[in-house]
Amino acid sequence: MTDLPTLETDVLVCGAGIAGLTAARTAQEAGARVVVLEKGPETGGSSAVSAGIVWTARDLAGWLSVQPGGDPTLGKALVTTYPEAIQWLRTQDVRLDPFEFGESGWNPPFPYVAFQLERRDDGRSNPRAGMDRLTANIAGAGGRIFTETAIRTFLQDAAGHVVGAEAQGPNNRLRINARATVMATGGFQGSPELRARYFGPNSDRMILRANPYSTGEAFQAALAVGAGSAGPFGRFYGHRVVAPPAVVDFPSFPRVHLGGALPGAILVNLRGERYVDESESDEVSVHALPHQPEALGFMIYSETDAATQIGSAALETVRSVGTEILEAPALDSLAQQMSTTWGVARAPLLASLAAYNAAADARDPTMLPIPRTSDLHPLEQPPFYAIRFLPGITVTYGGVRIDALTQVLDSTGRPLGGLYAAGADAGGIYTRGYTGGLSMALAFGRIAGRQAAASALSPY
């Protein structure tokens, strides 16, 4: 067998989104030589196509309020590292401006700290510019970055210590010997196989709201060398995304979704049944959507919702991508249209609408099989409308098990020497709600970079 081309380095980083780039640059600043592998054709990962809002809870109590059963040591690591990580990012000549969510019509249900990444003159973010700047800083300091190169297996010494990896480049396989390795490949949402395993048979209907290169190779390679796993594996960060014939692509991902924009609307499935409490935040209620028939949901709303400032803006955006919106002067005729056009069960739908309006008129949510905890208002102002949607997935919640120092742990909770994980490759950080993906990647990328460098530069 021909010997593989071999690289030698102190720290190997697998993945070049914000978590991987942060880890690599942090390790460099601590004195370590770094090699970065990126499966995609360019660096930046899903961070580069995100909305560019870097935010999280202000304190541990706020974080725990939406992460029931969450590990407080990981939550504390996130919220305490985040402020320093923001200041560090500015030292990399990445622009960050204070940001408030209120203008979007939604606010986190806890105190938060948020920044907009690389705000442009038109008010939107340009996160690609920030990721390019980090990339240039790494390369300028001597770091080697290989794109179109995917991790295949982690390497171990006789003691089980991870000592690098084998990877597949565009033209050949190569070996990277490293004294410490960071996995930061962004989760496994791009893998149809892993989505089917963890989200069920309708997962092929999920719309990917992220780069397509995060397909779980690092996660599977880590399991193969003894890493433990941490869930929840059945949950993810995502939004309700308008269904075809709407065309939703990279440029529109941050804008085109139905995330709580119409608070008076109700949600039903193909059986015509309400399947979730609509007053739950979209990133929580979307978890139930892959388990509905054909992973389809339908939003029904009235002219009252459509006429609001928030509703008008949201609907203008979803119309701009070709969304099919049904309209009718009465609920029974809307139900007929939904049955004829989309195959929604008409009789159960009418029963669901009648039960909902009766509960709203009585102001008694307990009359509903799935009570609505807030915004229980009758649908009574015609015309009425319906939009069809699918679950959009941005990033997975399950991954390898880590501690607060980002060390990957085995199934017994012992560190798997030499291996660290940051960003979505690490599981157990988010359990139900969402407190920012870029912040998690940034904070844990900082920790992983420091720890990997310290490990690599110290004698065994």
Short mmCIF file of C-alpha atoms in Angstrom, two decimals:
data_model
loop_
_atom_site.label_atom_id
_atom_site.label_comp_id
_atom_site.label_asym_id
_atom_site.label_seq_id
_atom_site.Cartn_x
_atom_site.Cartn_y
_atom_site.Cartn_z
CA MET A 1 0.00 0.00 0.00
CA THR A 2 1.38 3.42 -0.95
CA ASP A 3 2.20 5.68 2.00
CA LEU A 4 -0.18 8.62 2.33
CA PRO A 5 1.08 12.17 1.93
CA THR A 6 1.58 13.35 5.52
CA LEU A 7 1.38 16.75 7.19
CA GLU A 8 2.71 17.55 10.65
CA THR A 9 1.10 20.15 12.88
CA ASP A 10 0.38 21.02 16.48
CA VAL A 11 -3.40 21.50 16.16
CA LEU A 12 -5.67 20.08 13.48
CA VAL A 13 -9.05 21.76 13.05
CA CYS A 14 -11.74 19.95 11.08
CA GLY A 15 -14.23 22.48 9.75
CA ALA A 16 -13.93 26.14 8.79
CA GLY A 17 -17.15 27.78 9.92
CA ILE A 18 -17.02 30.30 12.74
CA ALA A 19 -16.30 27.58 15.35
CA GLY A 20 -13.38 26.08 13.41
CA LEU A 21 -11.91 29.40 12.31
CA THR A 22 -12.13 30.75 15.85
CA ALA A 23 -10.50 27.64 17.28
CA ALA A 24 -7.71 27.74 14.70
CA ARG A 25 -6.93 31.44 15.14
CA THR A 26 -7.07 31.13 18.93
CA ALA A 27 -4.65 28.20 18.86
CA GLN A 28 -2.33 30.18 16.59
CA GLU A 29 -2.28 33.11 18.99
CA ALA A 30 -1.27 30.69 21.75
CA GLY A 31 1.74 29.67 19.68
CA ALA A 32 0.49 26.53 17.95
CA ARG A 33 0.92 25.61 14.30
CA VAL A 34 -2.46 24.86 12.75
CA VAL A 35 -3.91 22.95 9.81
CA VAL A 36 -7.57 23.52 8.91
CA LEU A 37 -9.63 21.11 6.79
CA GLU A 38 -12.85 22.25 5.14
CA LYS A 39 -15.09 19.91 3.16
CA GLY A 40 -16.68 22.72 1.15
CA PRO A 41 -15.05 24.67 -1.67
CA GLU A 42 -14.53 27.73 0.54
CA THR A 43 -14.33 28.58 4.22
CA GLY A 44 -17.16 30.11 6.22
CA GLY A 45 -19.57 27.19 6.54
CA SER A 46 -23.16 27.94 7.47
CA SER A 47 -21.97 31.02 9.37
CA ALA A 48 -21.25 32.76 6.07
CA VAL A 49 -24.85 32.32 4.85
CA SER A 50 -26.54 33.07 8.18
CA ALA A 51 -28.43 36.18 9.22
CA GLY A 52 -25.23 37.30 10.92
CA ILE A 53 -26.74 37.91 14.37
CA VAL A 54 -24.40 36.81 17.18
CA TRP A 55 -26.47 36.57 20.37
CA THR A 56 -27.10 34.55 23.49
CA ALA A 57 -28.61 34.76 26.98
CA ARG A 58 -27.13 37.37 29.28
CA ASP A 59 -26.82 34.92 32.15
CA LEU A 60 -27.13 31.26 33.10
CA ALA A 61 -30.66 31.66 34.48
CA GLY A 62 -31.88 32.96 31.12
CA TRP A 63 -30.14 30.15 29.28
CA LEU A 64 -31.62 27.48 31.56
CA SER A 65 -35.12 28.95 31.17
CA VAL A 66 -35.31 27.57 27.61
CA GLN A 67 -33.04 24.54 28.02
CA PRO A 68 -34.92 22.22 30.41
CA GLY A 69 -32.58 19.52 31.62
CA GLY A 70 -29.62 21.32 30.09
CA ASP A 71 -26.15 20.87 31.51
CA PRO A 72 -25.52 24.01 33.60
CA THR A 73 -21.75 23.63 33.28
CA LEU A 74 -22.03 23.93 29.49
CA GLY A 75 -24.48 26.80 29.80
CA LYS A 76 -22.16 28.61 32.17
CA ALA A 77 -19.22 28.07 29.82
CA LEU A 78 -21.24 29.62 27.01
CA VAL A 79 -22.55 32.72 28.75
CA THR A 80 -19.31 33.48 30.58
CA THR A 81 -17.03 33.01 27.57
CA TYR A 82 -19.27 34.89 25.14
CA PRO A 83 -18.44 38.51 26.20
CA GLU A 84 -14.69 37.89 25.98
CA ALA A 85 -15.14 36.11 22.66
CA ILE A 86 -16.95 39.14 21.24
CA GLN A 87 -14.09 41.41 22.26
CA TRP A 88 -11.60 38.96 20.75
CA LEU A 89 -13.51 38.87 17.46
CA ARG A 90 -13.15 42.63 17.24
CA THR A 91 -9.38 42.26 17.57
CA GLN A 92 -9.55 40.23 14.35
CA ASP A 93 -10.92 43.34 12.55
CA VAL A 94 -14.40 41.80 12.37
CA ARG A 95 -17.07 44.45 12.74
CA LEU A 96 -19.81 43.92 15.34
CA ASP A 97 -22.63 46.38 16.04
CA PRO A 98 -25.13 46.16 18.95
CA PHE A 99 -28.43 44.64 17.85
CA GLU A 100 -31.99 44.55 19.20
CA PHE A 101 -34.54 41.96 18.09
CA GLY A 102 -37.58 44.15 18.65
CA GLU A 103 -37.72 45.43 15.09
CA SER A 104 -38.22 41.87 13.84
CA GLY A 105 -41.39 41.46 15.89
CA TRP A 106 -39.83 38.85 18.19
CA ASN A 107 -37.82 39.12 21.37
CA PRO A 108 -36.12 36.32 23.31
CA PRO A 109 -38.06 35.52 26.52
CA PHE A 110 -34.98 36.27 28.65
CA PRO A 111 -32.33 39.01 28.85
CA TYR A 112 -29.88 38.69 25.98
CA VAL A 113 -26.81 40.30 24.44
CA ALA A 114 -26.75 40.55 20.64
CA PHE A 115 -24.54 41.93 17.91
CA GLN A 116 -24.87 42.21 14.15
CA LEU A 117 -21.94 40.84 12.19
CA GLU A 118 -20.51 43.08 9.46
CA ARG A 119 -23.54 45.35 9.05
CA ARG A 120 -23.77 46.84 5.56
CA ASP A 121 -25.02 50.28 4.57
CA ASP A 122 -28.46 48.82 3.81
CA GLY A 123 -28.72 47.48 7.38
CA ARG A 124 -28.22 43.82 6.53
CA SER A 125 -25.32 41.68 7.66
CA ASN A 126 -22.47 40.43 5.51
CA PRO A 127 -21.18 37.51 7.58
CA ARG A 128 -19.15 36.23 4.63
CA ALA A 129 -16.83 39.23 5.06
CA GLY A 130 -16.19 38.33 8.70
CA MET A 131 -15.42 34.71 7.87
CA ASP A 132 -13.10 35.79 5.05
CA ARG A 133 -11.25 38.06 7.46
CA LEU A 134 -10.70 35.25 9.97
CA THR A 135 -9.53 33.01 7.14
CA ALA A 136 -7.05 35.64 5.95
CA ASN A 137 -5.75 36.12 9.49
CA ILE A 138 -5.08 32.38 9.87
CA ALA A 139 -3.37 32.10 6.49
CA GLY A 140 -1.39 35.28 7.10
CA ALA A 141 0.01 33.84 10.32
CA GLY A 142 1.19 30.68 8.57
CA GLY A 143 -1.82 28.43 9.01
CA ARG A 144 -2.51 25.92 6.26
CA ILE A 145 -6.11 25.68 5.06
CA PHE A 146 -7.29 22.87 2.77
CA THR A 147 -10.72 23.17 1.16
CA GLU A 148 -12.62 20.34 -0.54
CA THR A 149 -11.00 18.10 2.06
CA ALA A 150 -13.17 15.99 4.36
CA ILE A 151 -12.29 14.09 7.53
CA ARG A 152 -12.53 10.32 7.16
CA THR A 153 -11.04 8.79 10.32
CA PHE A 154 -9.36 9.95 13.49
CA LEU A 155 -5.98 8.42 14.34
CA GLN A 156 -5.10 7.07 17.79
CA ASP A 157 -1.88 6.04 19.50
CA ALA A 158 -1.48 2.92 21.62
CA ALA A 159 -2.95 4.70 24.64
CA GLY A 160 -6.06 5.74 22.74
CA HIS A 161 -4.98 9.37 22.42
CA VAL A 162 -6.23 11.04 19.22
CA VAL A 163 -3.14 12.03 17.24
CA GLY A 164 -4.59 13.43 14.03
CA ALA A 165 -6.72 12.23 11.17
CA GLU A 166 -6.91 10.86 7.68
CA ALA A 167 -8.84 12.97 5.21
CA GLN A 168 -9.94 12.88 1.59
CA GLY A 169 -8.85 15.80 -0.55
CA PRO A 170 -9.98 16.64 -4.09
CA ASN A 171 -7.25 14.49 -5.64
CA ASN A 172 -5.87 12.22 -2.95
CA ARG A 173 -6.16 10.97 0.58
CA LEU A 174 -3.79 12.45 3.16
CA ARG A 175 -2.72 11.99 6.74
CA ILE A 176 -2.37 14.80 9.25
CA ASN A 177 -0.37 14.08 12.40
CA ALA A 178 -1.40 16.44 15.18
CA ARG A 179 -0.94 16.59 18.93
CA ALA A 180 -4.48 17.94 19.36
CA THR A 181 -7.53 17.86 17.11
CA VAL A 182 -10.65 20.02 17.12
CA MET A 183 -13.82 18.83 15.39
CA ALA A 184 -16.00 21.75 14.25
CA THR A 185 -17.69 20.56 11.08
CA GLY A 186 -21.13 22.01 11.85
CA GLY A 187 -23.32 19.01 12.69
CA PHE A 188 -24.99 16.43 10.43
CA GLN A 189 -28.06 18.19 9.03
CA GLY A 190 -26.72 17.81 5.48
CA SER A 191 -26.78 13.99 5.67
CA PRO A 192 -30.05 12.36 4.48
CA GLU A 193 -28.97 9.11 6.16
CA LEU A 194 -28.38 10.67 9.59
CA ARG A 195 -31.50 12.82 9.35
CA ALA A 196 -33.54 9.69 8.66
CA ARG A 197 -31.92 7.95 11.62
CA TYR A 198 -32.71 10.71 14.10
CA PHE A 199 -35.72 12.59 12.69
CA GLY A 200 -37.71 9.77 11.10
CA PRO A 201 -38.94 8.70 7.66
CA ASN A 202 -40.23 12.15 6.67
CA SER A 203 -36.83 13.75 7.15
CA ASP A 204 -36.22 13.72 3.39
CA ARG A 205 -38.87 16.45 3.25
CA MET A 206 -36.88 18.78 5.48
CA ILE A 207 -35.49 21.87 3.78
CA LEU A 208 -31.82 22.49 4.48
CA ARG A 209 -31.33 26.08 5.64
CA ALA A 210 -27.55 25.78 5.80
CA ASN A 211 -24.53 24.84 3.73
CA PRO A 212 -24.80 21.29 2.35
CA TYR A 213 -21.35 20.14 3.53
CA SER A 214 -22.12 19.47 7.21
CA THR A 215 -22.87 15.78 6.81
CA GLY A 216 -21.58 14.25 10.04
CA GLU A 217 -18.27 12.69 9.00
CA ALA A 218 -16.50 14.06 12.09
CA PHE A 219 -19.33 12.89 14.36
CA GLN A 220 -19.20 9.35 12.97
CA ALA A 221 -15.39 9.29 13.04
CA ALA A 222 -15.45 10.33 16.70
CA LEU A 223 -17.95 7.60 17.61
CA ALA A 224 -15.70 5.09 15.86
CA VAL A 225 -12.79 5.92 18.22
CA GLY A 226 -14.89 5.72 21.37
CA ALA A 227 -16.53 9.12 21.78
CA GLY A 228 -19.75 9.26 23.74
CA SER A 229 -22.80 11.03 22.38
CA ALA A 230 -25.14 13.64 23.83
CA GLY A 231 -28.60 14.58 22.65
CA PRO A 232 -31.30 15.47 22.16
CA PHE A 233 -31.01 13.85 18.76
CA GLY A 234 -34.64 14.35 17.80
CA ARG A 235 -34.43 18.14 18.00
CA PHE A 236 -32.76 20.76 15.90
CA TYR A 237 -32.63 24.47 15.27
CA GLY A 238 -34.86 25.43 12.38
CA HIS A 239 -37.99 27.24 11.25
CA ARG A 240 -41.18 26.63 9.33
CA VAL A 241 -40.22 27.24 5.69
CA VAL A 242 -42.70 27.87 2.90
CA ALA A 243 -43.16 24.82 0.69
CA PRO A 244 -42.70 24.57 -3.10
CA PRO A 245 -43.52 26.07 -5.51
CA ALA A 246 -41.75 28.71 -3.41
CA VAL A 247 -38.03 28.81 -4.16
CA VAL A 248 -35.98 29.18 -0.99
CA ASP A 249 -32.20 29.26 -1.42
CA PHE A 250 -29.05 30.53 0.32
CA PRO A 251 -29.70 34.27 -0.16
CA SER A 252 -33.22 34.02 1.25
CA PHE A 253 -32.66 31.56 4.14
CA PRO A 254 -32.37 34.20 6.88
CA ARG A 255 -35.54 36.00 5.73
CA VAL A 256 -38.00 33.47 4.34
CA HIS A 257 -39.66 31.56 7.13
CA LEU A 258 -42.90 31.64 9.09
CA GLY A 259 -41.37 32.01 12.53
CA GLY A 260 -44.10 33.42 14.73
CA ALA A 261 -44.87 36.26 12.31
CA LEU A 262 -48.66 35.86 12.60
CA PRO A 263 -49.52 35.36 16.29
CA GLY A 264 -53.25 34.82 15.67
CA ALA A 265 -52.79 32.02 13.14
CA ILE A 266 -53.45 28.33 13.78
CA LEU A 267 -51.41 25.39 12.53
CA VAL A 268 -52.81 22.10 11.24
CA ASN A 269 -51.47 18.99 9.50
CA LEU A 270 -52.70 17.02 6.48
CA ARG A 271 -55.28 15.32 8.67
CA GLY A 272 -56.79 18.74 9.37
CA GLU A 273 -55.78 18.54 13.03
CA ARG A 274 -53.94 21.03 15.18
CA TYR A 275 -50.69 19.33 16.17
CA VAL A 276 -48.91 21.88 18.37
CA ASP A 277 -49.42 24.85 20.69
CA GLU A 278 -49.06 27.74 18.23
CA SER A 279 -47.91 30.11 20.94
CA GLU A 280 -44.70 28.14 21.38
CA SER A 281 -41.76 29.75 19.64
CA ASP A 282 -41.21 28.54 16.09
CA GLU A 283 -37.83 26.97 16.84
CA VAL A 284 -39.58 24.76 19.42
CA SER A 285 -42.83 23.96 17.61
CA VAL A 286 -40.95 23.02 14.43
CA HIS A 287 -39.59 19.93 16.25
CA ALA A 288 -43.00 18.28 15.86
CA LEU A 289 -43.29 18.96 12.14
CA PRO A 290 -41.12 16.11 10.73
CA HIS A 291 -43.43 13.68 12.54
CA GLN A 292 -46.59 14.94 10.82
CA PRO A 293 -47.88 13.25 7.64
CA GLU A 294 -45.45 14.10 4.83
CA ALA A 295 -43.85 16.60 7.25
CA LEU A 296 -46.39 19.16 6.04
CA GLY A 297 -48.02 21.91 8.04
CA PHE A 298 -50.57 24.56 7.12
CA MET A 299 -50.91 28.04 8.59
CA ILE A 300 -54.42 29.46 8.57
CA TYR A 301 -54.85 33.13 9.38
CA SER A 302 -57.33 35.95 9.02
CA GLU A 303 -57.31 39.46 7.61
CA THR A 304 -56.57 40.72 11.13
CA ASP A 305 -53.17 39.01 11.03
CA ALA A 306 -52.49 39.96 7.43
CA ALA A 307 -53.17 43.65 8.13
CA THR A 308 -50.70 44.01 10.99
CA GLN A 309 -47.34 45.65 10.33
CA ILE A 310 -45.52 42.43 11.23
CA GLY A 311 -47.90 40.31 9.19
CA SER A 312 -47.69 42.53 6.12
CA ALA A 313 -43.89 42.51 6.12
CA ALA A 314 -43.67 38.74 6.61
CA LEU A 315 -46.24 37.98 3.93
CA GLU A 316 -44.58 40.30 1.43
CA THR A 317 -41.34 38.39 1.95
CA VAL A 318 -42.87 34.94 1.51
CA ARG A 319 -44.82 36.08 -1.56
CA SER A 320 -41.59 37.33 -3.12
CA VAL A 321 -40.28 33.75 -3.46
CA GLY A 322 -43.39 32.39 -5.17
CA THR A 323 -45.32 31.06 -2.17
CA GLU A 324 -48.79 29.68 -2.93
CA ILE A 325 -51.33 31.40 -0.65
CA LEU A 326 -54.97 30.34 -0.74
CA GLU A 327 -57.67 32.93 -0.03
CA ALA A 328 -61.39 32.54 0.65
CA PRO A 329 -64.25 34.66 2.04
CA ALA A 330 -65.23 32.04 4.64
CA LEU A 331 -63.57 29.23 6.59
CA ASP A 332 -65.67 26.50 4.98
CA SER A 333 -64.69 27.59 1.47
CA LEU A 334 -61.04 27.87 2.56
CA ALA A 335 -61.25 24.32 3.89
CA GLN A 336 -62.65 23.17 0.54
CA GLN A 337 -59.78 24.85 -1.32
CA MET A 338 -57.22 23.29 1.02
CA SER A 339 -58.80 19.88 0.44
CA THR A 340 -58.94 20.22 -3.35
CA THR A 341 -55.55 21.87 -3.83
CA TRP A 342 -53.43 20.32 -1.09
CA GLY A 343 -55.26 17.18 0.03
CA VAL A 344 -56.05 18.37 3.56
CA ALA A 345 -58.87 16.35 5.16
CA ARG A 346 -61.83 18.74 4.91
CA ALA A 347 -64.22 17.44 7.60
CA PRO A 348 -61.61 17.15 10.37
CA LEU A 349 -60.25 20.57 9.39
CA LEU A 350 -63.66 22.19 9.75
CA ALA A 351 -64.08 20.45 13.11
CA SER A 352 -60.69 21.73 14.24
CA LEU A 353 -61.54 25.30 13.18
CA ALA A 354 -64.91 25.17 14.93
CA ALA A 355 -63.39 23.81 18.13
CA TYR A 356 -60.67 26.45 18.04
CA ASN A 357 -63.11 29.32 17.60
CA ALA A 358 -65.37 27.94 20.34
CA ALA A 359 -62.44 27.79 22.78
CA ALA A 360 -61.36 31.29 21.75
CA ASP A 361 -64.86 32.68 22.23
CA ALA A 362 -65.03 31.04 25.66
CA ARG A 363 -61.46 32.13 26.46
CA ASP A 364 -60.86 28.61 27.68
CA PRO A 365 -57.78 26.92 26.17
CA THR A 366 -58.49 23.72 28.09
CA MET A 367 -61.36 23.04 25.66
CA LEU A 368 -58.75 22.20 23.04
CA PRO A 369 -57.02 18.79 22.78
CA ILE A 370 -53.75 20.76 22.56
CA PRO A 371 -54.29 23.89 24.67
CA ARG A 372 -53.00 27.19 23.35
CA THR A 373 -51.21 29.00 26.15
CA SER A 374 -51.44 32.53 24.69
CA ASP A 375 -52.87 34.53 21.76
CA LEU A 376 -56.10 32.54 21.76
CA HIS A 377 -58.19 34.70 19.44
CA PRO A 378 -61.03 33.57 17.18
CA LEU A 379 -60.53 33.48 13.44
CA GLU A 380 -63.41 35.75 12.43
CA GLN A 381 -62.23 38.58 10.14
CA PRO A 382 -62.52 37.57 6.46
CA PRO A 383 -60.98 37.00 4.06
CA PHE A 384 -59.09 33.97 5.34
CA TYR A 385 -55.79 32.63 4.08
CA ALA A 386 -53.68 29.47 4.16
CA ILE A 387 -49.99 28.80 3.53
CA ARG A 388 -48.32 25.41 3.25
CA PHE A 389 -44.93 24.83 4.88
CA LEU A 390 -42.23 22.25 5.66
CA PRO A 391 -39.64 21.99 8.43
CA GLY A 392 -36.45 23.86 7.65
CA ILE A 393 -33.34 22.60 9.44
CA THR A 394 -30.34 24.81 10.12
CA VAL A 395 -28.32 22.80 12.61
CA THR A 396 -28.61 19.64 14.69
CA TYR A 397 -28.65 19.56 18.52
CA GLY A 398 -27.17 16.08 19.03
CA GLY A 399 -23.45 15.39 18.77
CA VAL A 400 -20.46 14.14 20.71
CA ARG A 401 -20.38 14.44 24.46
CA ILE A 402 -18.10 17.20 25.79
CA ASP A 403 -17.20 18.86 29.06
CA ALA A 404 -16.95 22.59 29.77
CA LEU A 405 -13.37 22.57 28.42
CA THR A 406 -14.68 21.13 25.12
CA GLN A 407 -12.85 17.84 25.67
CA VAL A 408 -14.65 15.00 23.92
CA LEU A 409 -15.70 12.41 26.49
CA ASP A 410 -16.14 8.69 26.05
CA SER A 411 -19.31 6.86 27.03
CA THR A 412 -18.15 6.67 30.66
CA GLY A 413 -17.48 10.39 30.90
CA ARG A 414 -13.69 10.21 30.69
CA PRO A 415 -11.83 12.55 28.31
CA LEU A 416 -10.83 11.03 25.00
CA GLY A 417 -7.31 12.46 24.99
CA GLY A 418 -6.38 14.89 22.23
CA LEU A 419 -9.88 15.45 20.81
CA TYR A 420 -12.02 18.58 21.30
CA ALA A 421 -15.34 19.66 19.81
CA ALA A 422 -16.91 23.06 19.22
CA GLY A 423 -20.10 24.35 17.62
CA ALA A 424 -22.73 21.92 16.38
CA ASP A 425 -20.42 18.89 16.52
CA ALA A 426 -20.85 19.08 20.30
CA GLY A 427 -24.14 17.73 21.65
CA GLY A 428 -25.97 18.42 24.89
CA ILE A 429 -25.71 22.22 24.77
CA TYR A 430 -29.19 22.96 23.49
CA THR A 431 -32.04 20.74 24.67
CA ARG A 432 -35.23 22.52 23.56
CA GLY A 433 -35.05 26.26 22.89
CA TYR A 434 -32.49 28.31 21.05
CA THR A 435 -30.04 30.88 22.32
CA GLY A 436 -27.98 31.58 19.24
CA GLY A 437 -25.85 29.37 17.01
CA LEU A 438 -23.05 31.77 16.12
CA SER A 439 -22.52 32.62 19.79
CA MET A 440 -22.25 28.95 20.72
CA ALA A 441 -19.75 28.31 17.93
CA LEU A 442 -17.74 31.41 18.81
CA ALA A 443 -17.59 30.79 22.56
CA PHE A 444 -16.79 27.08 22.38
CA GLY A 445 -14.41 27.70 19.48
CA ARG A 446 -12.45 30.01 21.78
CA ILE A 447 -12.36 27.40 24.53
CA ALA A 448 -11.41 24.59 22.14
CA GLY A 449 -8.63 26.61 20.54
CA ARG A 450 -7.09 27.46 23.89
CA GLN A 451 -7.34 23.93 25.24
CA ALA A 452 -6.06 22.28 22.07
CA ALA A 453 -3.06 24.61 21.93
CA ALA A 454 -2.26 24.03 25.60
CA SER A 455 -2.44 20.28 25.07
CA ALA A 456 -0.37 20.36 21.90
CA LEU A 457 2.37 22.55 23.33
CA SER A 458 2.76 20.73 26.63
CA PRO A 459 4.82 17.54 27.02
CA TYR A 460 2.89 14.30 27.32
#
